[in-house]
Short mmCIF file of C-alpha atoms in Angstrom, two decimals:
data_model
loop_
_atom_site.label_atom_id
_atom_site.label_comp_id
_atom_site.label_asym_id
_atom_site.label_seq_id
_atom_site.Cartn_x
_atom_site.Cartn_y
_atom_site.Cartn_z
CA UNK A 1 86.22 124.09 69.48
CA UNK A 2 85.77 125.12 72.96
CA UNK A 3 83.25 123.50 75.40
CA UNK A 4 80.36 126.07 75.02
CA UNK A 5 77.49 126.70 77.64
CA UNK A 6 73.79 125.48 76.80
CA UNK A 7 71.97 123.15 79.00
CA UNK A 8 71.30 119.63 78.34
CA UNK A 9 69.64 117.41 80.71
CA UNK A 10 70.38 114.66 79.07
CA UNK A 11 74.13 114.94 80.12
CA UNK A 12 73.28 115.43 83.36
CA UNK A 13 74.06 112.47 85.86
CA UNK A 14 71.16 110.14 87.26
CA UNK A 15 72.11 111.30 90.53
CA UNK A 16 74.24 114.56 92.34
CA UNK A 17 77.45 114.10 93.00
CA UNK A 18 78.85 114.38 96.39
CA UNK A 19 81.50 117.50 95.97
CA UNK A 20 84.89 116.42 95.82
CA UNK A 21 86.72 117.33 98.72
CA UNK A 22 85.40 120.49 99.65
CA UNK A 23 86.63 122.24 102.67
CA UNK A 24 84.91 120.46 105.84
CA UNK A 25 85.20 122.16 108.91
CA UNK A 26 86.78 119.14 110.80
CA UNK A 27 87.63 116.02 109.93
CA UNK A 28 86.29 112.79 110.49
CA UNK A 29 87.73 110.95 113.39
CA UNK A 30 88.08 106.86 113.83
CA UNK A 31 89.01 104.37 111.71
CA UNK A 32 86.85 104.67 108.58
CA UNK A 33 86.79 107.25 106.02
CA UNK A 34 84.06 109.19 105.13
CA UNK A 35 82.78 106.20 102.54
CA UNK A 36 82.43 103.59 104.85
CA UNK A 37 85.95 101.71 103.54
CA UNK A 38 88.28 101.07 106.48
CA UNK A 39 91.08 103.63 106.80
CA UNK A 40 94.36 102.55 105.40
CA UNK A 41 97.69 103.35 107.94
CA UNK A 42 100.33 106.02 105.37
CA UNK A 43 102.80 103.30 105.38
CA UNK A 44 100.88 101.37 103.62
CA UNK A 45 99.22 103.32 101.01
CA UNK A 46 102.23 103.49 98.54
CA UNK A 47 102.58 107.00 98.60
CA UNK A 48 105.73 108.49 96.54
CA UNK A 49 106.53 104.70 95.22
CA UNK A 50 106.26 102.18 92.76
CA UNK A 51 104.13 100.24 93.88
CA UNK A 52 101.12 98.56 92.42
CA UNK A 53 97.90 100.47 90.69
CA UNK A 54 95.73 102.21 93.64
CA UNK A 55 91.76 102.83 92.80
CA UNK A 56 91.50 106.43 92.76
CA UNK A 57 87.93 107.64 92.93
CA UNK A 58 86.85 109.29 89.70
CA UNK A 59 84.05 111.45 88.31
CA UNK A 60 81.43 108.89 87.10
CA UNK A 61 77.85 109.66 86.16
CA UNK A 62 76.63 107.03 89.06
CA UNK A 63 78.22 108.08 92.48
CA UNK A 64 80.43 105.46 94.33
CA UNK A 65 81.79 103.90 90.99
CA UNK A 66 85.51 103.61 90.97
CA UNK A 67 88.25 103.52 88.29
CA UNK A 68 91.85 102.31 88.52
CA UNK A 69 94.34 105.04 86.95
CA UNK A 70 97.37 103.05 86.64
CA UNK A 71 100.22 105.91 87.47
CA UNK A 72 103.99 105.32 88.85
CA UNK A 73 102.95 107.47 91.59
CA UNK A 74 99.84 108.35 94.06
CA UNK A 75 100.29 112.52 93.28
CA UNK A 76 99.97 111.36 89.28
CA UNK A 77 96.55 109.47 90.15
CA UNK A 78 95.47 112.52 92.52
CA UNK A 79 96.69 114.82 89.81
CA UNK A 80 94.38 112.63 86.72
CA UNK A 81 91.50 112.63 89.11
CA UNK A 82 92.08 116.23 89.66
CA UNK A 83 91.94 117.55 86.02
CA UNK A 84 88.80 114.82 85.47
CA UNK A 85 86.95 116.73 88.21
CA UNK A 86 88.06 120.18 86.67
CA UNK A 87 86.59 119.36 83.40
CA UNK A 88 83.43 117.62 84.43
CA UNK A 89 82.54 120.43 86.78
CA UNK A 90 82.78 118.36 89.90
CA UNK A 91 85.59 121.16 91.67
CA UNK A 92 83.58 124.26 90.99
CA UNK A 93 85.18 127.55 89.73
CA UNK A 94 85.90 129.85 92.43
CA UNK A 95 85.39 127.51 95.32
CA UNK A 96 87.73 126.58 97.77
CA UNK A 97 89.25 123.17 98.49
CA UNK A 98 91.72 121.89 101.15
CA UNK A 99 94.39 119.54 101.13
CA UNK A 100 93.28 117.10 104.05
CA UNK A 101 89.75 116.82 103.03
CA UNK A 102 90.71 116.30 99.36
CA UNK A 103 92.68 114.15 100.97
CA UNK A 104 90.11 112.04 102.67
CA UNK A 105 88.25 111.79 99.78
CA UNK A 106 90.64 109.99 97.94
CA UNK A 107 92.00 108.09 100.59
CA UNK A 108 94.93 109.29 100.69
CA UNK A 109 97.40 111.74 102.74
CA UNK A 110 97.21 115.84 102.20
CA UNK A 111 100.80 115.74 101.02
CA UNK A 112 100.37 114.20 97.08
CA UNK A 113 97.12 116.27 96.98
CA UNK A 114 99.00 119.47 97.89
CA UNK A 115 101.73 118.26 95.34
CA UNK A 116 98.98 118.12 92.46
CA UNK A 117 96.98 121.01 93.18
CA UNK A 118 100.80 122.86 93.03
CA UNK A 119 100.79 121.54 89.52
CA UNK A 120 97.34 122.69 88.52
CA UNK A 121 98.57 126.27 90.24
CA UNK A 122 101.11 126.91 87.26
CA UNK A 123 98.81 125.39 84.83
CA UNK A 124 96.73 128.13 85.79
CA UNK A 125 93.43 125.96 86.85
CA UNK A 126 93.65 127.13 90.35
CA UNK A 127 95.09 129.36 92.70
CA UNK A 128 96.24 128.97 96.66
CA UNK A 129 94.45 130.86 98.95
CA UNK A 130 96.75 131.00 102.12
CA UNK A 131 95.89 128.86 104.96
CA UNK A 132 92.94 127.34 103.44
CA UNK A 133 93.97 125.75 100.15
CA UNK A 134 93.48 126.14 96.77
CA UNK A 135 90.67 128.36 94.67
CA UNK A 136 89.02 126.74 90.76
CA UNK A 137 90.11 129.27 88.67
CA UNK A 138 87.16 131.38 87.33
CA UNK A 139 87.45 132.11 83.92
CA UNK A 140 85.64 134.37 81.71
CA UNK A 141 84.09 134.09 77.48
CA UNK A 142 87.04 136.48 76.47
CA UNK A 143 89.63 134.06 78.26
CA UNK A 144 87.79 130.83 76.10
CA UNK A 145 88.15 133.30 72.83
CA UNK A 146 91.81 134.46 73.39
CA UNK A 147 92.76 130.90 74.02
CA UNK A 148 90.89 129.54 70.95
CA UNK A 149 92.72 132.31 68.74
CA UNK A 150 95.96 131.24 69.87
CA UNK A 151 94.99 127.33 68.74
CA UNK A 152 94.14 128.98 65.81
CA UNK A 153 97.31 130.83 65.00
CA UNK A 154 99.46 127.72 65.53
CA UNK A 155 96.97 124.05 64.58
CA UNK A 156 95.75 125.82 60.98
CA UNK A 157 99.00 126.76 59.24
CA UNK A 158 100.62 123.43 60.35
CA UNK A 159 97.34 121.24 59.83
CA UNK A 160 97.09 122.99 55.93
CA UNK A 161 100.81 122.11 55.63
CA UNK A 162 100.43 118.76 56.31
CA UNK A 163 97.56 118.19 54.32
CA UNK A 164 99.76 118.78 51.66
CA UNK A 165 102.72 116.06 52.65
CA UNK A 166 101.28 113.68 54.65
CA UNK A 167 99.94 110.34 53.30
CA UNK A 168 96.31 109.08 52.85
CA UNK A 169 97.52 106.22 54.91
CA UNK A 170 98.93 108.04 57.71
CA UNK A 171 95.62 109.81 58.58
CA UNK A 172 93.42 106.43 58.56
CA UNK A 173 95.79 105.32 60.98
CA UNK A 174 93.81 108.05 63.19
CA UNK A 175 90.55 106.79 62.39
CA UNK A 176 90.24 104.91 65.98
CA UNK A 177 90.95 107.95 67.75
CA UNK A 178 88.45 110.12 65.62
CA UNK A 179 85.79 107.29 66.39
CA UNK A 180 86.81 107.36 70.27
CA UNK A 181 85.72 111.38 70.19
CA UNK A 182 82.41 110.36 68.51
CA UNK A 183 81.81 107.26 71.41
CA UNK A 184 82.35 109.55 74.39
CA UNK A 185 79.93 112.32 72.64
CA UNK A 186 77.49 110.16 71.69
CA UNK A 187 77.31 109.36 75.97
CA UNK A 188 77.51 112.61 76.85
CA UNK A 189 80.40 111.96 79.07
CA UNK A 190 82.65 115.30 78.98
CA UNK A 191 85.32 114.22 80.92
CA UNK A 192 86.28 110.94 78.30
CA UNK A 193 84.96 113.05 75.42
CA UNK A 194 88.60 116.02 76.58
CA UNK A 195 90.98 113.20 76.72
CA UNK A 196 90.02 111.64 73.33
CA UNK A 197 89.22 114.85 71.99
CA UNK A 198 93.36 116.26 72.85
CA UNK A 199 94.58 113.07 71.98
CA UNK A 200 92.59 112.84 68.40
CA UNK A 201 94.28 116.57 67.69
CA UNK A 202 97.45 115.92 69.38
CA UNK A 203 97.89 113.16 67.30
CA UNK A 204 97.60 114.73 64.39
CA UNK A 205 99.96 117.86 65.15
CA UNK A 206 102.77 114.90 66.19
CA UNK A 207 102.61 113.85 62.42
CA UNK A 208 104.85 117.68 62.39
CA UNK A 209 107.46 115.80 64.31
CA UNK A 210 107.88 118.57 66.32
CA UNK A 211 107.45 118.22 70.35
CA UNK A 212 107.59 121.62 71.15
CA UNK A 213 104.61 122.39 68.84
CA UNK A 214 102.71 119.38 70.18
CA UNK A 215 103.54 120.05 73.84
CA UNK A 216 102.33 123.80 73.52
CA UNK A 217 99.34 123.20 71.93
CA UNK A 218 97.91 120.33 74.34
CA UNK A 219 98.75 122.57 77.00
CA UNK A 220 96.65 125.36 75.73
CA UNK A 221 93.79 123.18 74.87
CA UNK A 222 93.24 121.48 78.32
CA UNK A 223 92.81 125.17 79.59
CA UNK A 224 90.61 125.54 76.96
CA UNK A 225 88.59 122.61 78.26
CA UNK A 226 88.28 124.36 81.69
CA UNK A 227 84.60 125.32 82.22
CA UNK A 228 83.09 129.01 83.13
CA UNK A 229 82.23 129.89 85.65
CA UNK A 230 78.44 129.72 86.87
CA UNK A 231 78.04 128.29 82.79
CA UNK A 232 75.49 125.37 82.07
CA UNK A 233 77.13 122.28 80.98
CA UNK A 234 78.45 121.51 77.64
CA UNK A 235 75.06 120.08 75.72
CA UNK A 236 75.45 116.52 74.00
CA UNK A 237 74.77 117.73 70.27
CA UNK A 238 77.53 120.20 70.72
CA UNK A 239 79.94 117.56 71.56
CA UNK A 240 78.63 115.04 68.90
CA UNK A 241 78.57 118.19 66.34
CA UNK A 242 82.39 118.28 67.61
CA UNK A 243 83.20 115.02 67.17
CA UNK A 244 81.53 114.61 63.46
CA UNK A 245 84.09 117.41 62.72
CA UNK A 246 87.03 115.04 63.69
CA UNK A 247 85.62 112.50 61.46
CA UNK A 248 85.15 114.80 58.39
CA UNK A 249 88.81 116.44 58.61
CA UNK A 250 89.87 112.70 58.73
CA UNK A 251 87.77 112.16 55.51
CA UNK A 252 89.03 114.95 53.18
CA UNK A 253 92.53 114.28 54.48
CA UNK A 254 92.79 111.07 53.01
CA UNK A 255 90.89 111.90 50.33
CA UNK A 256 93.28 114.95 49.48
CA UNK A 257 90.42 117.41 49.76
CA UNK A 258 92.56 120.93 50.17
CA UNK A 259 89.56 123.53 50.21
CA UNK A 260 87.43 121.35 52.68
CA UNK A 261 90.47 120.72 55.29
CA UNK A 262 91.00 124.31 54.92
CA UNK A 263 87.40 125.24 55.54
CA UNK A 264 87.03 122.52 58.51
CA UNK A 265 90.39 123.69 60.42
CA UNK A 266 89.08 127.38 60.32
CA UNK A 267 85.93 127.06 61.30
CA UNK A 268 86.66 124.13 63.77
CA UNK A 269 87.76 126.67 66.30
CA UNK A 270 84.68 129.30 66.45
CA UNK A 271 82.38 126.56 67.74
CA UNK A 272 82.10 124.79 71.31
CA UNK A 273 83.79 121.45 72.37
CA UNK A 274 87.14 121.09 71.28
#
């Protein structure tokens, strides 16, 4: 299902975000950042190495809270944090955002920033605007429709075929990640609810043993994660109505169910979430 477009205030956060990085007109001088946390010299941030786990900021309901994204490299933490904040809303489609004061929001130099936003460029979630940085892709209902057919065309026929040849066993070993999608709906939160939800369905397309097919298909559901533009948030039920979908393809998969796998893999495309 795709993330759909009703309002919910219950999924709203307590309090507004602060916009993530959006272009400032100059930057802050002196030796604190923006925060209040001292300033930390490039040399010894870590940038482009191996060194240990940095705190990137990350979308949170409550502003100020922090998560460590444990990455081999700074641009792969900017780049997580990047995709969070696409999905939750936080960078807002068709707005522009620069390197530097990306940047300064996460601490860190313009040069891994400009590195992930190049990556999110040929994933097709933004676009660079010369001399000013990089535009949120907006995206329109037939662009959510077209990608959800082309999910459609390649998840059914391979989820019917292995509904036929996998073992009852094999899918309750993807109960956990089933039961992660229903946790993250049940809060609301839609950035934790479009990792578990690719990983639940990417997990169950690897049982193909086919990369290609598994590589493909995640990439064309994060874009289908992407929201509209100027669209109301994804509303809790839809991703809890989502979620209780993952749990009942699990249950007629081990129970060897054939006509209600095939109904649920049809039909789990027309709807909202994932």
């Amino acid at each position: 299902m795709e993330q759909g477009s009703a309002h919910d205030d219950a999924t709203a956060p307590s309090a507004p975000h602060e916009p993530v990085g959006r272009r400032r007109t100059a930057a802050s001088p002196g030796r604190t950042r923006a925060d209040g946390s001292p300033r930390v010299p490039e040399q010894a941030r870590g940038e482009h190495t191996h060194d240990a786990p940095r705190t990137v900021p990350a979308t949170s309901p409550e502003p100020g809270v922090r998560r460590t994204v444990r990455r081999h490299s700074v641009r792969g933490q900017i780049l997580d944090a990047l995709r969070t904040a696409l999905v939750s809303g936080e960078l807002v489609p068709g707005e522009v955002y620069s390197g530097p004061a990306l940047g300064e929001r996460f601490g860190v130099s313009a040069t891994p920033v400009r590195e992930a936003m190049q990556r999110l460029v040929l994933e097709g979630a933004v676009e660079v605007v010369p001399n000013r940085g990089f535009r949120v892709a907006e995206r329109t209902a037939r662009d959510l429709s077209e990608l959800a057919e082309v999910r459609a065309l390649i998840e059914v026929p391979v989820m019917l075929g292995l509904a036929r040849t996998v073992a009852a066993e094999r899918w309750a070993e993807l109960r956990p990640l089933a039961e992660a999608t229903v946790t993250a709906a049940a809060c609301g939160d839609l950035a934790a609810y479009a990792d578990h939800d690719r990983a639940f369905h990417g997990a169950l397309l690897a049982l193909s043993d086919n990369r290609q097919l598994v590589l493909v298909a995640d990439d064309l559901h994060r874009r289908a994660q992407w929201p509209l533009a100027h669209a109301p948030r994804t509303i809790r039920a839809t991703l809890v109505a989502d979620a209780a979908e993952h749990s009942a393809l699990l249950d007629a998969l081990i129970a060897g169910d054939l006509p209600v796998v095939r109904s649920l893999v049809r039909e789990h495309f027309t709807g909202g979430a994932g």
